[in-house]
Structures are given as C-alpha cells and as structure tokens.
Short mmCIF file of C-alpha atoms in Angstrom, two decimals:
data_model
loop_
_atom_site.label_atom_id
_atom_site.label_comp_id
_atom_site.label_asym_id
_atom_site.label_seq_id
_atom_site.Cartn_x
_atom_site.Cartn_y
_atom_site.Cartn_z
CA MET A 534 117.28 80.75 143.11
CA ASP A 535 113.57 80.17 142.69
CA ASN A 536 113.21 78.45 139.40
CA ILE A 537 112.15 75.34 141.07
CA VAL A 538 108.87 74.12 139.53
CA ASN A 539 108.46 72.03 136.46
CA ASN A 540 104.85 72.37 135.34
CA SER A 541 105.21 69.63 132.76
CA MET A 542 105.69 66.93 135.44
CA SER A 543 102.97 64.35 135.72
CA TYR A 544 102.50 60.87 137.24
CA LYS A 545 103.35 59.19 133.96
CA ARG A 546 106.65 61.08 133.68
CA LEU A 547 107.72 60.16 137.13
CA SER A 548 110.63 57.72 137.31
CA SER A 549 110.16 54.33 138.99
CA LYS A 550 111.90 55.94 142.07
CA GLY A 551 109.53 58.91 141.94
CA LYS A 552 106.41 56.60 141.80
CA PHE A 553 107.67 54.48 144.66
CA LEU A 554 108.50 57.58 146.71
CA LEU A 555 105.04 59.05 146.09
CA TRP A 556 103.13 55.97 147.30
CA TRP A 557 105.52 55.60 150.19
CA MET A 558 104.87 59.11 151.35
CA LEU A 559 101.18 58.55 151.19
CA PHE A 560 101.61 55.61 153.53
CA LEU A 561 104.20 57.24 155.85
CA PHE A 562 102.11 60.41 156.40
CA GLY A 563 98.93 58.42 157.14
CA TYR A 564 96.76 59.28 154.14
CA PHE A 565 95.55 55.75 153.93
CA ASN A 566 94.70 55.59 157.57
CA ILE A 567 92.53 58.68 157.87
CA ALA A 568 90.93 58.07 154.50
CA LEU A 569 89.66 54.65 155.87
CA THR A 570 88.27 55.78 159.18
CA ASN A 571 91.75 55.41 160.72
CA ALA A 572 91.41 51.74 160.67
CA PHE A 573 93.64 50.61 157.76
CA MET A 574 96.86 50.37 159.77
CA PRO A 575 96.21 51.44 163.32
CA ASP A 576 99.24 49.86 164.93
CA ARG A 577 102.23 52.31 164.93
CA ASP A 578 104.55 49.43 165.48
CA ILE A 579 103.29 47.69 162.29
CA THR A 580 103.75 50.83 160.29
CA PHE A 581 107.12 51.43 161.88
CA CYS A 582 108.39 48.02 160.69
CA ILE A 583 106.84 48.43 157.19
CA ASN A 584 108.42 51.77 156.74
CA PHE A 585 111.89 50.58 157.76
CA VAL A 586 111.50 47.70 155.18
CA LEU A 587 110.48 50.24 152.54
CA GLY A 588 113.43 52.42 153.51
CA PHE A 589 115.92 49.53 153.07
CA TYR A 590 114.28 48.64 149.73
CA ALA A 591 114.63 52.20 148.43
CA PHE A 592 118.17 52.44 149.76
CA SER A 593 119.22 49.39 147.78
CA ARG A 594 116.90 49.48 144.83
CA PHE A 595 117.17 53.17 143.93
CA ARG A 596 120.70 54.10 145.12
CA TYR A 597 121.99 56.94 143.00
CA LYS A 598 125.29 56.14 141.39
CA GLY A 599 126.18 59.20 139.48
CA ASN A 600 129.07 61.65 140.01
CA ASN A 601 126.93 64.14 142.06
CA THR A 602 125.93 61.85 144.92
CA LEU A 603 124.81 63.36 148.18
CA TYR A 604 125.45 60.31 150.17
CA VAL A 605 128.90 61.37 151.33
CA ASN A 606 130.43 61.74 154.69
CA LYS A 607 130.04 65.53 154.99
CA ASN A 608 126.23 65.07 154.74
CA THR A 609 125.64 61.70 156.47
CA ILE A 610 127.81 62.65 159.48
CA TYR A 611 125.15 64.79 160.96
CA ILE A 612 122.48 62.11 160.87
CA TRP A 613 124.80 59.53 162.38
CA LEU A 614 125.73 62.16 164.97
CA LEU A 615 122.06 62.30 165.87
CA MET A 616 121.94 58.55 166.16
CA ILE A 617 125.02 58.48 168.41
CA VAL A 618 123.40 61.09 170.62
CA MET A 619 120.25 59.09 170.92
CA LEU A 620 122.24 55.97 171.73
CA LEU A 621 124.28 57.72 174.47
CA SER A 622 121.17 59.33 175.92
CA VAL A 623 119.70 56.00 176.77
CA PHE A 624 122.13 55.65 179.68
CA VAL A 625 120.77 58.90 181.29
CA PRO A 626 117.47 57.50 182.55
CA TRP A 627 119.34 54.37 183.64
CA MET A 628 121.78 56.48 185.76
CA ASP A 629 119.20 58.88 187.14
CA TYR A 630 116.14 56.46 187.61
CA GLY A 631 117.33 52.96 186.97
CA GLN A 632 115.31 52.69 183.81
CA ASP A 633 116.27 49.69 181.59
CA VAL A 634 118.39 50.65 178.66
CA ILE A 635 116.63 48.24 176.29
CA ASN A 636 113.31 49.67 177.25
CA THR A 637 114.65 53.22 176.47
CA LEU A 638 115.85 52.13 173.10
CA ILE A 639 112.49 50.77 172.27
CA SER A 640 110.66 53.76 173.69
CA GLN A 641 112.50 56.16 171.37
CA ARG A 642 112.05 53.93 168.31
CA PHE A 643 109.91 56.40 166.36
CA ASN A 644 112.82 58.91 166.43
CA TYR A 645 114.79 56.50 164.28
CA TYR A 646 112.66 57.83 161.44
CA ILE A 647 115.26 60.56 161.13
CA LEU A 648 117.27 57.93 159.20
CA PHE A 649 114.88 58.70 156.32
CA ALA A 650 117.28 61.51 155.62
CA LEU A 651 119.92 59.01 154.73
CA VAL A 652 117.61 57.39 152.33
CA LEU A 653 116.88 60.62 150.58
CA TYR A 654 120.67 61.27 150.37
CA ALA A 655 121.32 57.84 148.93
CA ILE A 656 118.52 57.78 146.28
CA ARG A 657 118.89 61.57 145.50
CA PRO A 658 115.36 62.31 144.11
CA GLU A 659 115.31 65.18 141.68
CA GLU A 660 113.59 68.50 142.62
CA GLN A 661 110.91 68.21 139.88
CA GLU A 662 109.73 64.74 141.13
CA LEU A 663 109.84 65.73 144.78
CA LEU A 664 107.90 68.90 144.31
CA TYR A 665 105.35 66.97 142.20
CA ILE A 666 104.99 64.53 145.05
CA PHE A 667 104.55 67.41 147.44
CA LYS A 668 101.91 68.95 145.28
CA ILE A 669 99.90 65.71 145.03
CA CYS A 670 100.16 65.21 148.82
CA ALA A 671 99.23 68.82 149.55
CA ARG A 672 96.15 68.69 147.42
CA LEU A 673 95.01 65.43 148.97
CA SER A 674 95.55 67.05 152.41
CA ALA A 675 93.33 70.02 151.45
CA ILE A 676 90.63 67.74 149.98
CA MET A 677 90.61 65.46 153.12
CA PHE A 678 90.41 68.45 155.44
CA VAL A 679 87.37 69.82 153.61
CA LEU A 680 85.73 66.40 153.54
CA GLY A 681 86.34 66.15 157.32
CA ILE A 682 84.26 69.30 157.80
CA PHE A 683 81.15 67.85 156.10
CA LEU A 684 81.70 64.13 156.60
CA PRO A 685 83.35 63.84 159.85
CA ASP A 686 82.19 60.21 160.42
CA TRP A 687 84.51 59.19 157.51
CA PHE A 688 87.55 60.14 159.56
CA VAL A 689 86.51 59.92 163.24
CA ASP A 690 84.39 57.53 165.23
CA ALA A 691 80.82 58.82 165.65
CA ASP A 692 81.01 59.01 169.51
CA LYS A 693 84.26 60.88 169.23
CA VAL A 694 82.61 63.40 166.81
CA LYS A 695 79.85 64.12 169.31
CA GLU A 696 82.46 64.52 172.09
CA ILE A 697 84.58 66.97 170.01
CA LEU A 698 81.53 68.99 168.92
CA ALA A 699 80.29 69.28 172.45
CA SER A 700 83.74 70.44 173.62
CA ARG A 701 83.77 73.09 170.74
CA ALA A 702 80.41 74.33 171.74
CA GLU A 703 81.31 74.62 175.42
CA HIS A 704 84.44 76.65 174.71
CA ASP A 705 83.00 78.66 171.81
CA SER A 706 85.68 77.14 169.61
CA THR A 707 85.99 78.23 165.94
CA ASP A 708 87.70 74.93 165.13
CA VAL A 709 86.46 73.10 162.01
CA GLY A 710 87.52 69.86 160.35
CA PHE A 711 88.49 66.61 161.99
CA GLY A 712 91.77 65.64 160.31
CA CYS A 713 94.34 66.89 157.81
CA PRO A 714 96.78 64.11 156.98
CA GLY A 715 100.12 65.29 155.74
CA PHE A 716 99.61 68.77 157.11
CA GLY A 717 103.38 69.21 157.46
CA LEU A 718 103.91 68.37 153.72
CA LEU A 719 101.07 70.86 152.81
CA VAL A 720 102.84 73.63 154.78
CA MET A 721 106.23 72.92 153.25
CA TYR A 722 104.78 72.89 149.77
CA PHE A 723 103.01 76.20 150.60
CA PHE A 724 106.36 77.74 151.14
CA PHE A 725 107.50 76.54 147.71
CA CYS A 726 104.36 78.04 146.18
CA CYS A 727 105.10 81.38 147.85
CA GLY A 728 108.63 81.23 146.33
CA LYS A 729 107.09 80.71 142.94
CA LEU A 730 105.52 84.15 143.09
CA ARG A 731 108.97 85.48 142.35
CA GLN A 732 109.09 83.84 138.91
CA SER A 733 106.17 85.08 136.88
CA PRO A 734 103.38 83.00 138.37
CA GLN A 735 100.34 81.97 136.35
CA ALA A 736 96.78 82.44 137.52
CA LYS A 737 96.56 78.65 138.55
CA ASP A 738 99.70 79.05 140.61
CA ILE A 739 98.14 81.96 142.61
CA LEU A 740 94.87 80.12 142.97
CA GLU A 741 96.59 77.03 144.38
CA LEU A 742 98.46 79.18 146.80
CA MET A 743 95.32 80.82 148.00
CA VAL A 744 93.60 77.44 148.54
CA LEU A 745 96.59 76.23 150.60
CA LEU A 746 96.63 79.46 152.62
CA GLY A 747 92.86 79.00 153.22
CA VAL A 748 93.43 75.54 154.63
CA ILE A 749 96.25 76.77 156.85
CA ILE A 750 94.02 79.51 158.23
CA ALA A 751 91.18 77.06 158.76
CA VAL A 752 93.37 74.73 160.73
CA GLN A 753 93.96 77.71 163.05
CA ASN A 754 97.33 76.77 164.40
CA ARG A 755 98.97 80.04 165.63
CA SER A 756 102.45 78.80 165.29
CA THR A 757 101.96 77.82 161.72
CA LEU A 758 100.27 81.06 160.84
CA LEU A 759 103.23 82.96 162.32
CA GLY A 760 105.36 81.18 159.75
CA ALA A 761 102.96 81.15 156.76
CA LEU A 762 101.48 84.66 156.75
CA PRO A 763 104.79 86.73 156.80
CA ALA A 764 106.17 84.49 153.93
CA PHE A 765 102.98 84.95 151.93
CA CYS A 766 102.88 88.70 152.33
CA TRP A 767 106.58 89.17 151.58
CA CYS A 768 106.49 86.92 148.48
CA MET A 769 103.27 88.52 147.33
CA PHE A 770 104.93 92.04 147.63
CA LYS A 771 107.96 90.66 145.60
CA MET A 772 105.80 88.96 142.97
CA ARG A 773 107.01 89.25 139.39
CA SER A 774 104.02 89.55 137.13
CA ARG A 775 102.76 91.89 134.43
CA HIS A 776 99.30 91.48 135.99
CA LYS A 777 100.47 92.22 139.63
CA THR A 778 97.86 95.04 140.16
CA LEU A 779 95.11 92.88 138.87
CA VAL A 780 96.16 90.03 141.15
CA TYR A 781 96.20 92.45 144.12
CA ILE A 782 92.68 93.60 143.32
CA CYS A 783 91.38 90.03 143.09
CA ILE A 784 93.09 89.07 146.28
CA GLY A 785 91.65 92.20 147.95
CA ILE A 786 88.13 91.13 146.84
CA LEU A 787 88.69 87.69 148.22
CA VAL A 788 89.88 89.06 151.56
CA ILE A 789 86.83 91.30 151.87
CA ILE A 790 84.56 88.35 151.20
CA ALA A 791 86.37 86.26 153.80
CA ILE A 792 86.70 89.10 156.36
CA PRO A 793 83.65 87.89 158.52
CA TYR A 794 85.09 84.49 158.96
CA VAL A 795 88.63 85.57 159.31
CA GLN A 796 87.68 88.15 161.97
CA ILE A 797 85.93 85.41 164.08
CA ILE A 798 89.13 83.28 163.83
CA TYR A 799 91.42 86.26 164.43
CA LYS A 800 89.44 87.35 167.58
CA SER A 801 89.29 83.85 168.93
CA LEU A 802 93.10 83.34 168.53
CA VAL A 803 93.87 86.68 170.02
CA GLU A 804 91.66 86.22 173.06
CA GLU A 805 93.07 82.71 173.54
CA THR A 806 96.65 83.92 173.22
CA GLN A 807 96.04 86.81 175.68
CA LEU A 808 94.46 84.56 178.28
CA GLN A 809 97.33 81.99 177.93
CA LEU A 810 100.18 84.55 178.07
CA ASP A 811 98.58 86.19 181.21
CA ASP A 812 98.01 82.88 182.89
CA ASP A 813 101.02 81.67 185.00
CA ASN A 814 99.61 78.13 184.79
CA TYR A 815 99.35 78.15 181.05
CA ASN A 816 100.50 74.65 180.07
CA ARG A 817 103.21 75.92 177.69
CA TRP A 818 104.83 77.95 180.53
CA GLN A 819 104.59 75.05 182.83
CA ALA A 820 106.15 72.82 180.18
CA LEU A 821 109.06 75.22 179.58
CA SER A 822 109.56 75.47 183.38
CA PHE A 823 109.38 71.71 184.01
CA TYR A 824 111.56 70.44 181.03
CA LEU A 825 114.08 73.11 180.70
CA VAL A 826 114.60 74.30 184.27
CA GLU A 827 113.43 71.82 186.86
CA MET A 828 114.66 68.63 185.04
CA LYS A 829 118.00 69.99 183.89
CA THR A 830 119.94 69.43 187.06
CA LYS A 831 123.21 67.91 185.78
CA LEU A 832 125.84 68.81 183.16
CA TYR A 833 125.22 65.79 181.03
CA HIS A 834 121.56 66.73 180.87
CA TYR A 835 122.63 69.71 178.78
CA LEU A 836 125.11 67.74 176.62
CA ILE A 837 123.20 64.53 175.85
CA GLY A 838 119.80 65.22 177.24
CA ASN A 839 117.53 63.56 179.80
CA GLY A 840 116.57 60.60 177.61
CA VAL A 841 113.18 59.28 176.66
CA TRP A 842 110.92 57.84 179.44
CA SER A 843 109.70 54.25 179.10
CA ILE A 844 106.48 52.34 179.79
CA SER A 845 107.11 52.08 183.64
CA GLY A 846 109.37 53.16 186.41
CA GLU A 847 110.17 56.21 188.46
CA TYR A 848 111.01 58.38 185.41
CA THR A 849 107.67 57.46 183.86
CA LYS A 850 105.71 58.20 187.06
CA LEU A 851 107.37 61.63 187.27
CA MET A 852 106.58 62.48 183.59
CA LEU A 853 103.01 61.29 183.85
CA ALA A 854 102.43 63.30 187.03
CA ALA A 855 103.71 66.48 185.23
CA GLN A 856 101.37 65.80 182.34
CA THR A 857 98.26 65.01 184.63
CA TYR A 858 98.61 67.68 187.30
CA ARG A 859 100.50 70.44 185.43
CA GLY A 860 99.56 69.98 181.73
CA CYS A 861 103.35 69.58 180.87
CA TYR A 862 103.18 67.97 177.49
CA ILE A 863 106.63 68.00 175.77
CA SER A 864 105.00 68.28 172.36
CA ASP A 865 103.95 71.82 173.26
CA ILE A 866 107.52 73.05 173.16
CA GLY A 867 108.67 71.46 169.91
CA ILE A 868 112.51 71.80 169.33
CA LEU A 869 112.96 72.84 172.94
CA GLY A 870 111.59 69.40 173.85
CA THR A 871 114.28 67.95 171.62
CA PHE A 872 116.77 69.75 173.89
CA PHE A 873 115.17 68.05 176.86
CA TYR A 874 115.47 64.56 175.30
CA TYR A 875 118.78 64.79 173.63
CA GLY A 876 120.66 67.97 174.75
CA ILE A 877 122.48 70.63 172.70
CA ILE A 878 123.88 68.68 169.67
CA PRO A 879 120.50 68.07 167.81
CA LEU A 880 119.85 71.86 168.15
CA PHE A 881 123.25 72.58 166.77
CA ILE A 882 122.53 70.34 163.77
CA ILE A 883 119.12 71.78 162.83
CA TYR A 884 120.33 75.37 163.31
CA ARG A 885 123.33 74.49 161.13
CA TYR A 886 121.07 73.57 158.30
CA CYS A 887 119.04 76.77 158.91
CA TYR A 888 122.26 78.81 158.60
CA VAL A 889 123.18 77.13 155.36
CA ALA A 890 119.71 77.75 153.94
CA LEU A 891 119.81 81.46 154.81
CA LYS A 892 123.46 81.96 153.79
CA ASP A 893 123.54 80.12 150.48
CA LYS A 894 122.20 82.08 147.58
CA LYS A 895 121.45 78.85 145.68
CA VAL A 896 118.98 77.67 148.22
CA PRO A 897 115.47 78.85 147.13
CA THR A 898 113.28 81.32 148.93
CA ALA A 899 110.95 78.54 150.20
CA MET A 900 113.68 76.94 152.39
CA LYS A 901 115.01 80.28 153.54
CA TRP A 902 111.53 81.06 154.95
CA TYR A 903 111.18 77.64 156.32
CA ALA A 904 114.48 78.16 158.15
CA ILE A 905 113.27 81.51 159.48
CA TRP A 906 110.11 79.76 160.74
CA ILE A 907 112.21 77.13 162.49
CA ILE A 908 114.33 79.75 164.15
CA CYS A 909 111.47 82.13 165.14
CA VAL A 910 108.77 79.66 166.12
CA PRO A 911 110.76 76.54 167.44
CA THR A 912 107.66 75.23 169.45
CA ILE A 913 105.79 73.94 166.42
CA HIS A 914 108.42 71.68 164.99
CA PRO A 915 108.31 67.96 166.23
CA TYR A 916 111.97 67.35 165.61
CA LEU A 917 113.03 64.01 167.24
CA MET A 918 109.74 64.09 169.04
CA LEU A 919 108.56 60.46 168.53
CA THR A 920 106.48 60.99 165.42
CA ALA A 921 107.01 59.50 161.96
CA ASP A 922 105.70 62.49 160.00
CA GLY A 923 107.52 65.03 162.12
CA ASN A 924 110.95 63.47 161.55
CA ALA A 925 110.19 62.82 157.90
CA ILE A 926 109.48 66.60 157.49
CA ILE A 927 112.73 67.53 159.07
CA ALA A 928 114.49 64.99 157.00
CA PHE A 929 113.07 66.63 153.87
CA PHE A 930 114.24 70.05 155.04
CA PHE A 931 117.77 68.57 155.47
CA TYR A 932 117.68 67.17 152.09
CA PHE A 933 116.33 70.13 150.29
CA VAL A 934 118.96 72.43 151.88
CA THR A 935 121.71 69.97 150.94
CA TYR A 936 120.34 69.24 147.47
CA TYR A 937 120.13 73.02 146.47
CA SER A 938 123.32 74.11 148.08
CA GLN A 939 125.50 71.22 146.82
CA ILE A 940 124.03 69.98 143.57
CA ASN A 941 124.55 73.49 142.21
CA GLU A 942 128.08 73.42 143.47
CA TYR A 943 128.67 70.32 141.43
CA ILE A 944 127.01 71.72 138.32
CA ASN A 945 128.96 75.01 138.56
CA HIS A 946 132.18 73.12 139.14
CA ASN A 947 131.56 70.78 136.31
CA SER A 948 130.73 73.69 134.06
CA LYS A 949 134.11 75.28 134.88
CA LEU A 950 135.90 72.08 134.23
CA GLN A 951 134.18 71.70 130.81
CA TYR A 952 134.96 75.24 129.91
CA LYS A 953 138.60 74.78 130.86
CA SER A 954 138.87 71.54 128.85
CA SER A 955 137.28 73.15 125.88
CA TYR A 956 139.64 76.12 126.12
CA GLN A 957 142.68 73.92 126.32
CA ALA A 958 141.53 71.91 123.31
CA MET A 959 140.97 75.09 121.29
CA SER A 960 144.48 76.11 122.22
#
C-alpha cells in the first residue's frame, strides 16, 4: 500500500487542525530557535510548558469524534504502559542511591513528550495533511542546512563557529553545516518519498528525493545512512515508471558528478569507523559496557530499568564520572539506552510496532523500511532519551503504523457491511 501522497494538498486546503499542527511542529522541532540564532526560546522548560499547553488545546479542540477513532484502549494502552514504567522507575534511583523521587520525576520530564502519541490518536490527522506537513518541514530543514554552510553566524555564535572550524581543521573533518532543525522529520519524509517511487513518480518527485538524499549524505551520520541508502536503492530498483531507464541515466550522471565529494566523505567515514571499531576505548563500546553490563546488577534493573539520574547525588556523580573519564554518553546507544533507563517493556513496545509495520500489508513501504532501520540500527533512535523531537518522531512512527493498519481495517469492514446491507435490500 503505497498510494500515500496527495499532490493537490496545499496550505489553503489544510483544515484548521492541519494548520495548527503544522505551526506546532515548527515550534516543537526548533525551527524558530535555530532560524533566529537559537535565541527565540532558549529555555527548554519554557518550551516544555508551552508544548504541553498546546497538546492539551489540540486534544480538546480538535478531538476526532467519528466512527473510526484511533483513541481506543488497544492503542492508548501502550503509551500509558510507558508512563507507568517511567513512574515505577523513579523508585530505582531512590532504592539504589537515595535519590529523591520528586527530583527523578522532574529530571525525566522531557520523556513525557511521548504523550504526543495520545494527542495524535485523539485528533487523528489525515495522511494527506500529515505528509504535507512533513514535506514543508523537510524542505525547511534542507534550506536551513544549506544556509548554515554559507551563513553559519545566523545559526551559531561567532566564537562557537571559530571553535568548530578549528576542531574540523585539526581532525581533517569533512563535516559541513552548523544545524539542521527537524532532521528527524526530514529523514522520515525521505522514507515516504522512497515509497512513492513505487507508484509512477513524476520528475519533481525524484528531484525532491535526490535533494533530501543529498542533505542526508552531507550531514554524514553513519547510522542514518545505513537506514537511508538501502531504502533508496531498493525503492529505486522497484520504481514504476515508463521513463525508468532515463531516470537511471540521469541519476548516474549526477552520481558521477558528485563522486569526488562523495569519495571524500566515504573515505572519512570508513577510516573513522575502522579506527573506532578497532579501539577498545571507543566511547560507544565503553557506553555499551557501562550501561548494559556494569550497571545492570539487579533483576529489577532489567524489568523497569535503572531510572534517570538527577541534578545531584551519588547516582549523578557516578554518571558524570563515566562521561568525563570514559566517554560513556547514553545518547550514543539510542534504544539500548532506553533499556538502561526503563528496562525491557519500552523495547517490547517499540518492537511490537515494528512487527505490525512489517507484517501488515496495508502499512506503506516507508514505515516498513523505517521499522527495519529501527531494528537494524537501534543506536540512532532517541526513544525516551530526554529529547522533545526524539520522542515526537517515535510518536509519529507509532501513529503512522496504527493509522495505516487500523483505518484501512475500518474502511474494509465498513465496505463489507455496506455491501451486505445493499445485498439484503436487493433481496
């Protein structure tokens, strides 16, 4: 099922719910911050409060009241289960290190953004509007990334720019750009654009896909490339178009033109990867060892996790020492870090959605590839890792999988009922 894009959608045709969601996403993913030299709303706590107010407003103002609601127990139970695990986990640092329960609840506040999934279930935005929102956000991300290359002072303080450039020169880095707000939205939309190759794409669709791929390559995140490149190649091979050969020729020409730059990036990434994999002190190996072996000492650490560390105390000292002297940053291990914080249940939930995405034929190619990426490259996904955009992206993944698998169930079911009613009436 890949017939997912409505080319006639425009801002004027968005519903009031769609327009609200668009502007909210621009705020939630930090487009305003980075566009205004990161000074528009610098306090994460202020944005946290505003986003929760906006969430409550959307939940009450745009609540979907039709027959095909997604805000039902079989969907919401997984989000509430995550919240229960988070609430239970706050007692672990208290038992292990005497950390105050209230401090732990506050320290993990940014993981409460996962409740955004409930808002999506409740308001049930349509696929055309959501994909239009993703398209606008992805294009803005690409524009801002390019602007950051040539006008870094617009996005980063001048002293910080000098520091970054000096560091890149010292390490012969091939990094470019100084910011790409909404990069997670751009990547998810990229998967949808790949899926569109299987439904007779137009020239503009292929051009848009190539631009997004160019940005992903330029950002040079290996874990993202491991998800994006296989999806692109497979969907390009499966492309349905009368001009398939011509498209291949044009792409081949573009690749040849870009080879010098791509080779530099490829060589740099390979060399960096080889050095890191051969280094026993590589920070990712250290993080895996520390968080998943050394710190998992009791049974309840596996069931409900180790909990989030606070602003002070023995637990905090231990974590800061691991970061300072061993380079153990939990963000380096993605979903495996979620296992450290909250145990096995959150992993069961996210892999349950991946299973549904891969099993259900009604779920589009985009979400199947996204699920494969989550399974094969877990270290890149900031699931319950104290970031607003990371939790919002996972919430979108939950919503898309639920929407496509269940809305089509309702449509098919209703169609059968209508057919049966019509048949009885004719009889």
